[in-house]
Amino acid sequence: MKWITRERVKVDRVACPWLIRKFVDAKAEFFFVPASQVPEEARRLNATPFDVKDVELGHHGKECSFEAILKKYDLTGDPALVLLGKIVNGADTDNTLWNQPEGPGLEAVAEGFRHLGFKDDYELNAAEWIVYEALYAYCQEMVRQGKSEGMFR
């Protein structure tokens, strides 16, 4: 499958490709283009848009795109992914939906990655996915310990 979103990725536009590649489509191909070009390029490439305005896999109310993907692809049965979704939401939004304590830390890490000099969104995603692997492992451990809301609740 092909997927497309806005360029200059940060939280949701790194978390979503990680989620898609790991749990939805291991061979997913991603495109990062200027926001104004997403609809046209999505049609041209026959790609699924995500984390852009007015699409199914975008923000809805106070939920972020990561959460939309969790729902669309029936991934909400994994409590560790649900917790990770709350953390991503906390980093990508005003954090008033879940008030997730880990959210601001993830936002800071994501901002830091933007300043490491990666040549494009593909390099940044490749480098930053290790953060999501680590956060997912953290979430799995929290669930195992019976702390499905995270360590800091």
Tab-separated table of N, CA and C in Angstrom:
chain	number	residue	atom	x	y	z
A	1	MET	N	0.834	-1.194	0.000
A	1	MET	CA	0.000	0.000	0.000
A	1	MET	C	0.870	1.246	0.000
A	2	LYS	N	0.315	2.312	-0.531
A	2	LYS	CA	0.984	3.613	-0.519
A	2	LYS	C	0.236	4.533	0.436
A	3	TRP	N	1.010	5.343	1.152
A	3	TRP	CA	0.474	6.254	2.162
A	3	TRP	C	1.104	7.619	1.934
A	4	ILE	N	0.335	8.674	2.190
A	4	ILE	CA	0.847	10.020	1.944
A	4	ILE	C	0.415	10.972	3.047
A	5	THR	N	1.315	11.907	3.364
A	5	THR	CA	1.022	12.920	4.376
A	5	THR	C	1.848	14.169	4.106
A	6	ARG	N	1.719	15.121	5.004
A	6	ARG	CA	2.456	16.385	4.890
A	6	ARG	C	3.934	16.186	5.192
A	7	GLU	N	4.744	16.978	4.558
A	7	GLU	CA	6.179	16.953	4.820
A	7	GLU	C	6.498	17.638	6.152
A	8	ARG	N	7.778	17.635	6.525
A	8	ARG	CA	8.273	18.227	7.784
A	8	ARG	C	7.630	17.512	8.974
A	9	VAL	N	7.860	16.221	9.046
A	9	VAL	CA	7.224	15.368	10.045
A	9	VAL	C	7.649	15.728	11.460
A	10	LYS	N	6.751	15.421	12.385
A	10	LYS	CA	7.080	15.558	13.799
A	10	LYS	C	6.494	14.349	14.512
A	11	VAL	N	5.538	14.492	15.383
A	11	VAL	CA	5.083	13.375	16.214
A	11	VAL	C	4.202	12.398	15.437
A	12	ASP	N	2.990	12.811	15.102
A	12	ASP	CA	2.017	11.902	14.477
A	12	ASP	C	2.508	11.376	13.129
A	13	ARG	N	3.237	12.192	12.385
A	13	ARG	CA	3.697	11.791	11.048
A	13	ARG	C	4.974	10.954	11.095
A	14	VAL	N	5.439	10.646	12.298
A	14	VAL	CA	6.475	9.637	12.498
A	14	VAL	C	5.832	8.415	13.162
A	15	ALA	N	4.989	8.651	14.144
A	15	ALA	CA	4.330	7.554	14.852
A	15	ALA	C	3.432	6.743	13.921
A	16	CYS	N	2.701	7.416	13.041
A	16	CYS	CA	1.785	6.705	12.147
A	16	CYS	C	2.515	5.787	11.167
A	17	PRO	N	3.555	6.259	10.485
A	17	PRO	CA	4.280	5.321	9.618
A	17	PRO	C	4.871	4.133	10.393
A	18	TRP	N	5.365	4.375	11.607
A	18	TRP	CA	5.864	3.270	12.429
A	18	TRP	C	4.742	2.266	12.679
A	19	LEU	N	3.575	2.762	13.090
A	19	LEU	CA	2.424	1.908	13.381
A	19	LEU	C	1.986	1.142	12.132
A	20	ILE	N	1.892	1.844	11.024
A	20	ILE	CA	1.453	1.210	9.778
A	20	ILE	C	2.428	0.107	9.376
A	21	ARG	N	3.704	0.409	9.351
A	21	ARG	CA	4.699	-0.573	8.908
A	21	ARG	C	4.747	-1.775	9.859
A	22	LYS	N	4.576	-1.533	11.150
A	22	LYS	CA	4.700	-2.613	12.139
A	22	LYS	C	3.433	-3.468	12.256
A	23	PHE	N	2.252	-2.862	12.118
A	23	PHE	CA	1.012	-3.577	12.424
A	23	PHE	C	-0.007	-3.644	11.288
A	24	VAL	N	0.159	-2.843	10.245
A	24	VAL	CA	-0.841	-2.808	9.177
A	24	VAL	C	-0.282	-3.346	7.868
A	25	ASP	N	0.867	-2.862	7.467
A	25	ASP	CA	1.419	-3.207	6.161
A	25	ASP	C	2.942	-3.131	6.213
A	26	ALA	N	3.574	-4.292	6.330
A	26	ALA	CA	5.036	-4.345	6.483
A	26	ALA	C	5.775	-3.784	5.280
A	27	LYS	N	5.118	-3.702	4.134
A	27	LYS	CA	5.771	-3.205	2.920
A	27	LYS	C	5.240	-1.829	2.516
A	28	ALA	N	4.642	-1.124	3.454
A	28	ALA	CA	4.066	0.190	3.171
A	28	ALA	C	5.103	1.127	2.568
A	29	GLU	N	4.649	1.937	1.628
A	29	GLU	CA	5.490	2.951	0.990
A	29	GLU	C	4.916	4.310	1.378
A	30	PHE	N	5.780	5.226	1.817
A	30	PHE	CA	5.328	6.521	2.318
A	30	PHE	C	5.811	7.659	1.432
A	31	PHE	N	4.962	8.691	1.328
A	31	PHE	CA	5.283	9.904	0.588
A	31	PHE	C	5.011	11.093	1.499
A	32	PHE	N	5.935	12.050	1.501
A	32	PHE	CA	5.828	13.260	2.305
A	32	PHE	C	5.902	14.437	1.344
A	33	VAL	N	4.811	15.195	1.259
A	33	VAL	CA	4.718	16.281	0.280
A	33	VAL	C	4.169	17.533	0.955
A	34	PRO	N	4.301	18.696	0.313
A	34	PRO	CA	3.681	19.895	0.888
A	34	PRO	C	2.181	19.671	1.113
A	35	ALA	N	1.660	20.225	2.199
A	35	ALA	CA	0.254	20.004	2.575
A	35	ALA	C	-0.707	20.275	1.432
A	36	SER	N	-0.458	21.325	0.685
A	36	SER	CA	-1.367	21.690	-0.404
A	36	SER	C	-1.382	20.654	-1.528
A	37	GLN	N	-0.368	19.817	-1.597
A	37	GLN	CA	-0.274	18.826	-2.668
A	37	GLN	C	-0.792	17.440	-2.271
A	38	VAL	N	-1.117	17.244	-1.002
A	38	VAL	CA	-1.520	15.916	-0.548
A	38	VAL	C	-2.727	15.377	-1.310
A	39	PRO	N	-3.837	16.116	-1.443
A	39	PRO	CA	-4.991	15.525	-2.134
A	39	PRO	C	-4.687	15.115	-3.582
A	40	GLU	N	-4.030	15.987	-4.323
A	40	GLU	CA	-3.714	15.692	-5.719
A	40	GLU	C	-2.744	14.513	-5.830
A	41	GLU	N	-1.696	14.516	-5.016
A	41	GLU	CA	-0.710	13.433	-5.068
A	41	GLU	C	-1.303	12.114	-4.577
A	42	ALA	N	-2.218	12.180	-3.610
A	42	ALA	CA	-2.883	10.960	-3.132
A	42	ALA	C	-3.658	10.308	-4.280
A	43	ARG	N	-4.379	11.122	-5.053
A	43	ARG	CA	-5.112	10.588	-6.204
A	43	ARG	C	-4.151	10.029	-7.250
A	44	ARG	N	-3.117	10.807	-7.566
A	44	ARG	CA	-2.172	10.408	-8.604
A	44	ARG	C	-1.457	9.104	-8.247
A	45	LEU	N	-1.077	8.971	-6.988
A	45	LEU	CA	-0.319	7.800	-6.543
A	45	LEU	C	-1.204	6.653	-6.043
A	46	ASN	N	-2.509	6.920	-5.960
A	46	ASN	CA	-3.436	5.969	-5.348
A	46	ASN	C	-2.955	5.622	-3.940
A	47	ALA	N	-2.675	6.673	-3.165
A	47	ALA	CA	-2.140	6.540	-1.811
A	47	ALA	C	-3.183	6.966	-0.784
A	48	THR	N	-3.123	6.356	0.371
A	48	THR	CA	-4.029	6.687	1.467
A	48	THR	C	-3.468	7.870	2.239
A	49	PRO	N	-4.223	8.974	2.304
A	49	PRO	CA	-3.734	10.125	3.069
A	49	PRO	C	-3.940	9.920	4.569
A	50	PHE	N	-2.990	10.442	5.347
A	50	PHE	CA	-3.126	10.392	6.802
A	50	PHE	C	-2.541	11.667	7.395
A	51	ASP	N	-3.045	12.020	8.567
A	51	ASP	CA	-2.620	13.206	9.309
A	51	ASP	C	-2.661	14.481	8.471
A	52	VAL	N	-3.756	14.620	7.733
A	52	VAL	CA	-4.068	15.865	7.030
A	52	VAL	C	-5.536	16.171	7.307
A	53	LYS	N	-5.932	17.397	7.051
A	53	LYS	CA	-7.310	17.813	7.324
A	53	LYS	C	-8.312	17.029	6.478
A	54	ASP	N	-9.435	16.738	7.108
A	54	ASP	CA	-10.601	16.180	6.425
A	54	ASP	C	-10.364	14.827	5.777
A	55	VAL	N	-9.567	13.967	6.427
A	55	VAL	CA	-9.412	12.602	5.947
A	55	VAL	C	-9.773	11.633	7.064
A	56	GLU	N	-10.105	10.419	6.687
A	56	GLU	CA	-10.502	9.406	7.663
A	56	GLU	C	-9.407	9.158	8.698
A	57	LEU	N	-8.155	9.124	8.261
A	57	LEU	CA	-7.044	8.823	9.157
A	57	LEU	C	-6.341	10.096	9.601
A	58	GLY	N	-7.137	11.048	10.037
A	58	GLY	CA	-6.626	12.316	10.534
A	58	GLY	C	-7.137	12.569	11.937
A	59	HIS	N	-6.985	13.787	12.394
A	59	HIS	CA	-7.491	14.180	13.710
A	59	HIS	C	-9.015	14.268	13.655
A	60	HIS	N	-9.651	13.752	14.704
A	60	HIS	CA	-11.109	13.836	14.838
A	60	HIS	C	-11.398	14.222	16.277
A	61	GLY	N	-12.003	15.384	16.445
A	61	GLY	CA	-12.184	15.898	17.796
A	61	GLY	C	-10.820	16.096	18.418
A	62	LYS	N	-10.619	15.526	19.595
A	62	LYS	CA	-9.318	15.656	20.273
A	62	LYS	C	-8.421	14.446	20.034
A	63	GLU	N	-8.880	13.508	19.208
A	63	GLU	CA	-8.060	12.334	18.919
A	63	GLU	C	-7.119	12.621	17.761
A	64	CYS	N	-5.938	12.020	17.815
A	64	CYS	CA	-4.937	12.227	16.772
A	64	CYS	C	-5.020	11.125	15.713
A	65	SER	N	-4.235	11.273	14.671
A	65	SER	CA	-4.244	10.338	13.546
A	65	SER	C	-3.833	8.932	13.963
A	66	PHE	N	-2.878	8.822	14.867
A	66	PHE	CA	-2.444	7.515	15.374
A	66	PHE	C	-3.647	6.757	15.929
A	67	GLU	N	-4.486	7.451	16.682
A	67	GLU	CA	-5.670	6.824	17.268
A	67	GLU	C	-6.680	6.437	16.189
A	68	ALA	N	-6.791	7.235	15.131
A	68	ALA	CA	-7.686	6.896	14.022
A	68	ALA	C	-7.229	5.607	13.343
A	69	ILE	N	-5.927	5.443	13.195
A	69	ILE	CA	-5.393	4.224	12.583
A	69	ILE	C	-5.623	3.022	13.501
A	70	LEU	N	-5.425	3.206	14.802
A	70	LEU	CA	-5.707	2.118	15.750
A	70	LEU	C	-7.138	1.614	15.586
A	71	LYS	N	-8.077	2.535	15.468
A	71	LYS	CA	-9.488	2.164	15.342
A	71	LYS	C	-9.782	1.522	13.984
A	72	LYS	N	-9.335	2.158	12.915
A	72	LYS	CA	-9.620	1.686	11.555
A	72	LYS	C	-9.107	0.263	11.339
A	73	TYR	N	-7.947	-0.051	11.868
A	73	TYR	CA	-7.329	-1.347	11.624
A	73	TYR	C	-7.461	-2.304	12.811
A	74	ASP	N	-8.459	-2.051	13.670
A	74	ASP	CA	-8.795	-2.936	14.785
A	74	ASP	C	-7.586	-3.296	15.649
A	75	LEU	N	-6.821	-2.292	16.009
A	75	LEU	CA	-5.638	-2.495	16.841
A	75	LEU	C	-5.881	-2.118	18.299
A	76	THR	N	-7.107	-1.715	18.625
A	76	THR	CA	-7.405	-1.269	19.983
A	76	THR	C	-7.491	-2.417	20.982
A	77	GLY	N	-7.403	-3.646	20.514
A	77	GLY	CA	-7.374	-4.794	21.422
A	77	GLY	C	-6.031	-4.978	22.103
A	78	ASP	N	-5.028	-4.237	21.646
A	78	ASP	CA	-3.695	-4.290	22.254
A	78	ASP	C	-3.585	-3.116	23.234
A	79	PRO	N	-3.706	-3.365	24.546
A	79	PRO	CA	-3.693	-2.264	25.506
A	79	PRO	C	-2.392	-1.458	25.487
A	80	ALA	N	-1.290	-2.084	25.081
A	80	ALA	CA	-0.027	-1.342	24.982
A	80	ALA	C	-0.092	-0.333	23.844
A	81	LEU	N	-0.708	-0.709	22.724
A	81	LEU	CA	-0.875	0.249	21.624
A	81	LEU	C	-1.845	1.364	22.001
A	82	VAL	N	-2.870	1.039	22.772
A	82	VAL	CA	-3.809	2.076	23.231
A	82	VAL	C	-3.073	3.080	24.114
A	83	LEU	N	-2.246	2.589	25.035
A	83	LEU	CA	-1.461	3.494	25.881
A	83	LEU	C	-0.500	4.314	25.023
A	84	LEU	N	0.151	3.682	24.068
A	84	LEU	CA	1.043	4.425	23.174
A	84	LEU	C	0.270	5.500	22.417
A	85	GLY	N	-0.947	5.186	22.000
A	85	GLY	CA	-1.786	6.181	21.337
A	85	GLY	C	-2.059	7.387	22.224
A	86	LYS	N	-2.267	7.148	23.504
A	86	LYS	CA	-2.493	8.254	24.438
A	86	LYS	C	-1.235	9.110	24.590
A	87	ILE	N	-0.071	8.469	24.567
A	87	ILE	CA	1.190	9.208	24.665
A	87	ILE	C	1.400	10.039	23.402
A	88	VAL	N	1.169	9.437	22.240
A	88	VAL	CA	1.297	10.163	20.975
A	88	VAL	C	0.318	11.331	20.963
A	89	ASN	N	-0.901	11.086	21.381
A	89	ASN	CA	-1.892	12.156	21.449
A	89	ASN	C	-1.392	13.286	22.343
A	90	GLY	N	-0.849	12.935	23.486
A	90	GLY	CA	-0.360	13.944	24.430
A	90	GLY	C	0.774	14.775	23.876
A	91	ALA	N	1.554	14.199	22.968
A	91	ALA	CA	2.660	14.926	22.348
A	91	ALA	C	2.216	15.720	21.128
A	92	ASP	N	1.143	15.273	20.472
A	92	ASP	CA	0.738	15.860	19.190
A	92	ASP	C	-0.409	16.857	19.308
A	93	THR	N	-1.069	16.879	20.454
A	93	THR	CA	-2.219	17.769	20.653
A	93	THR	C	-1.979	18.609	21.913
A	94	ASP	N	-3.030	19.264	22.363
A	94	ASP	CA	-2.897	20.065	23.588
A	94	ASP	C	-2.917	19.199	24.855
A	95	ASN	N	-3.011	17.867	24.694
A	95	ASN	CA	-2.933	16.895	25.783
A	95	ASN	C	-4.096	17.006	26.769
A	96	THR	N	-5.203	17.594	26.352
A	96	THR	CA	-6.337	17.701	27.275
A	96	THR	C	-7.271	16.500	27.211
A	97	LEU	N	-7.153	15.646	26.200
A	97	LEU	CA	-8.023	14.475	26.117
A	97	LEU	C	-7.628	13.439	27.161
A	98	TRP	N	-6.372	13.070	27.211
A	98	TRP	CA	-5.907	12.028	28.129
A	98	TRP	C	-5.019	12.562	29.246
A	99	ASN	N	-4.523	13.790	29.109
A	99	ASN	CA	-3.585	14.342	30.099
A	99	ASN	C	-2.468	13.341	30.400
A	100	GLN	N	-1.879	12.826	29.339
A	100	GLN	CA	-0.873	11.766	29.475
A	100	GLN	C	0.476	12.375	29.852
A	101	PRO	N	1.011	12.031	31.024
A	101	PRO	CA	2.251	12.648	31.497
A	101	PRO	C	3.456	12.455	30.572
A	102	GLU	N	3.508	11.346	29.839
A	102	GLU	CA	4.646	11.083	28.972
A	102	GLU	C	4.615	11.913	27.687
A	103	GLY	N	3.465	12.488	27.363
A	103	GLY	CA	3.304	13.228	26.117
A	103	GLY	C	4.305	14.356	25.904
A	104	PRO	N	4.468	15.269	26.861
A	104	PRO	CA	5.433	16.358	26.664
A	104	PRO	C	6.865	15.871	26.448
A	105	GLY	N	7.238	14.772	27.079
A	105	GLY	CA	8.581	14.227	26.864
A	105	GLY	C	8.756	13.745	25.433
A	106	LEU	N	7.742	13.061	24.907
A	106	LEU	CA	7.806	12.612	23.513
A	106	LEU	C	7.850	13.810	22.573
A	107	GLU	N	7.090	14.848	22.874
A	107	GLU	CA	7.124	16.053	22.036
A	107	GLU	C	8.529	16.656	22.013
A	108	ALA	N	9.182	16.706	23.158
A	108	ALA	CA	10.543	17.249	23.231
A	108	ALA	C	11.518	16.398	22.426
A	109	VAL	N	11.409	15.089	22.531
A	109	VAL	CA	12.287	14.199	21.769
A	109	VAL	C	12.054	14.397	20.277
A	110	ALA	N	10.790	14.457	19.866
A	110	ALA	CA	10.467	14.650	18.442
A	110	ALA	C	11.026	15.976	17.935
A	111	GLU	N	10.913	17.018	18.729
A	111	GLU	CA	11.458	18.319	18.322
A	111	GLU	C	12.979	18.232	18.201
A	112	GLY	N	13.606	17.534	19.120
A	112	GLY	CA	15.053	17.358	19.051
A	112	GLY	C	15.490	16.657	17.777
A	113	PHE	N	14.756	15.628	17.369
A	113	PHE	CA	15.095	14.928	16.132
A	113	PHE	C	15.058	15.866	14.929
A	114	ARG	N	14.175	16.856	14.956
A	114	ARG	CA	14.076	17.800	13.838
A	114	ARG	C	15.329	18.662	13.705
A	115	HIS	N	16.142	18.709	14.750
A	115	HIS	CA	17.326	19.568	14.751
A	115	HIS	C	18.636	18.782	14.633
A	116	LEU	N	18.552	17.534	14.257
A	116	LEU	CA	19.749	16.703	14.135
A	116	LEU	C	20.324	16.678	12.715
A	117	GLY	N	19.714	17.401	11.808
A	117	GLY	CA	20.291	17.548	10.478
A	117	GLY	C	19.974	16.439	9.490
A	118	PHE	N	18.903	15.703	9.702
A	118	PHE	CA	18.536	14.680	8.720
A	118	PHE	C	18.168	15.349	7.406
A	119	LYS	N	18.521	14.713	6.296
A	119	LYS	CA	18.345	15.359	4.997
A	119	LYS	C	16.893	15.423	4.551
A	120	ASP	N	16.043	14.514	5.046
A	120	ASP	CA	14.636	14.546	4.635
A	120	ASP	C	13.782	13.760	5.631
A	121	ASP	N	12.483	13.730	5.359
A	121	ASP	CA	11.542	13.055	6.247
A	121	ASP	C	11.768	11.546	6.301
A	122	TYR	N	12.287	10.977	5.237
A	122	TYR	CA	12.560	9.538	5.218
A	122	TYR	C	13.679	9.192	6.208
A	123	GLU	N	14.747	9.969	6.187
A	123	GLU	CA	15.853	9.749	7.132
A	123	GLU	C	15.400	9.959	8.564
A	124	LEU	N	14.623	11.017	8.797
A	124	LEU	CA	14.146	11.298	10.145
A	124	LEU	C	13.285	10.157	10.655
A	125	ASN	N	12.364	9.665	9.827
A	125	ASN	CA	11.527	8.531	10.232
A	125	ASN	C	12.386	7.325	10.568
A	126	ALA	N	13.322	7.000	9.702
A	126	ALA	CA	14.172	5.826	9.924
A	126	ALA	C	14.912	5.928	11.256
A	127	ALA	N	15.392	7.108	11.575
A	127	ALA	CA	16.130	7.304	12.828
A	127	ALA	C	15.206	7.278	14.041
A	128	GLU	N	14.067	7.898	13.928
A	128	GLU	CA	13.203	8.090	15.090
A	128	GLU	C	12.349	6.871	15.437
A	129	TRP	N	12.198	5.941	14.533
A	129	TRP	CA	11.354	4.781	14.835
A	129	TRP	C	11.841	4.007	16.054
A	130	ILE	N	13.113	4.068	16.367
A	130	ILE	CA	13.618	3.386	17.556
A	130	ILE	C	12.952	3.942	18.821
A	131	VAL	N	12.590	5.212	18.798
A	131	VAL	CA	11.875	5.821	19.932
A	131	VAL	C	10.528	5.132	20.119
A	132	TYR	N	9.836	4.857	19.011
A	132	TYR	CA	8.520	4.218	19.097
A	132	TYR	C	8.641	2.746	19.479
A	133	GLU	N	9.720	2.104	19.056
A	133	GLU	CA	9.973	0.730	19.521
A	133	GLU	C	10.152	0.739	21.041
A	134	ALA	N	10.939	1.691	21.536
A	134	ALA	CA	11.184	1.778	22.978
A	134	ALA	C	9.909	2.136	23.732
A	135	LEU	N	9.142	3.067	23.225
A	135	LEU	CA	7.885	3.435	23.887
A	135	LEU	C	6.894	2.278	23.885
A	136	TYR	N	6.846	1.533	22.796
A	136	TYR	CA	5.954	0.380	22.752
A	136	TYR	C	6.390	-0.666	23.783
A	137	ALA	N	7.687	-0.889	23.906
A	137	ALA	CA	8.188	-1.819	24.929
A	137	ALA	C	7.817	-1.318	26.326
A	138	TYR	N	7.962	-0.015	26.557
A	138	TYR	CA	7.551	0.589	27.834
A	138	TYR	C	6.067	0.327	28.079
A	139	CYS	N	5.243	0.568	27.058
A	139	CYS	CA	3.794	0.382	27.199
A	139	CYS	C	3.445	-1.081	27.478
A	140	GLN	N	4.129	-1.993	26.804
A	140	GLN	CA	3.898	-3.413	27.065
A	140	GLN	C	4.246	-3.765	28.511
A	141	GLU	N	5.349	-3.227	29.017
A	141	GLU	CA	5.746	-3.489	30.396
A	141	GLU	C	4.751	-2.876	31.381
A	142	MET	N	4.261	-1.690	31.092
A	142	MET	CA	3.282	-1.069	31.972
A	142	MET	C	2.023	-1.921	32.045
A	143	VAL	N	1.563	-2.409	30.906
A	143	VAL	CA	0.378	-3.265	30.875
A	143	VAL	C	0.654	-4.544	31.664
A	144	ARG	N	1.827	-5.140	31.467
A	144	ARG	CA	2.190	-6.362	32.193
A	144	ARG	C	2.156	-6.132	33.708
A	145	GLN	N	2.558	-4.932	34.133
A	145	GLN	CA	2.572	-4.588	35.565
A	145	GLN	C	1.208	-4.127	36.074
A	146	GLY	N	0.201	-4.096	35.205
A	146	GLY	CA	-1.128	-3.651	35.612
A	146	GLY	C	-1.269	-2.143	35.661
A	147	LYS	N	-0.367	-1.424	34.998
A	147	LYS	CA	-0.398	0.041	34.968
A	147	LYS	C	-0.772	0.502	33.564
A	148	SER	N	-1.981	0.170	33.128
A	148	SER	CA	-2.377	0.441	31.748
A	148	SER	C	-2.483	1.928	31.416
A	149	GLU	N	-2.367	2.781	32.418
A	149	GLU	CA	-2.360	4.229	32.178
A	149	GLU	C	-0.944	4.794	32.172
A	150	GLY	N	0.063	3.928	32.374
A	150	GLY	CA	1.445	4.359	32.374
A	150	GLY	C	2.024	4.457	33.783
A	151	MET	N	3.311	4.664	33.843
A	151	MET	CA	4.039	4.667	35.115
A	151	MET	C	3.735	5.893	35.975
A	152	PHE	N	3.375	6.970	35.369
A	152	PHE	CA	3.313	8.246	36.088
A	152	PHE	C	1.906	8.651	36.494
A	153	ARG	N	0.987	7.725	36.557
A	153	ARG	CA	-0.390	7.987	36.984
A	153	ARG	C	-0.586	7.571	38.414
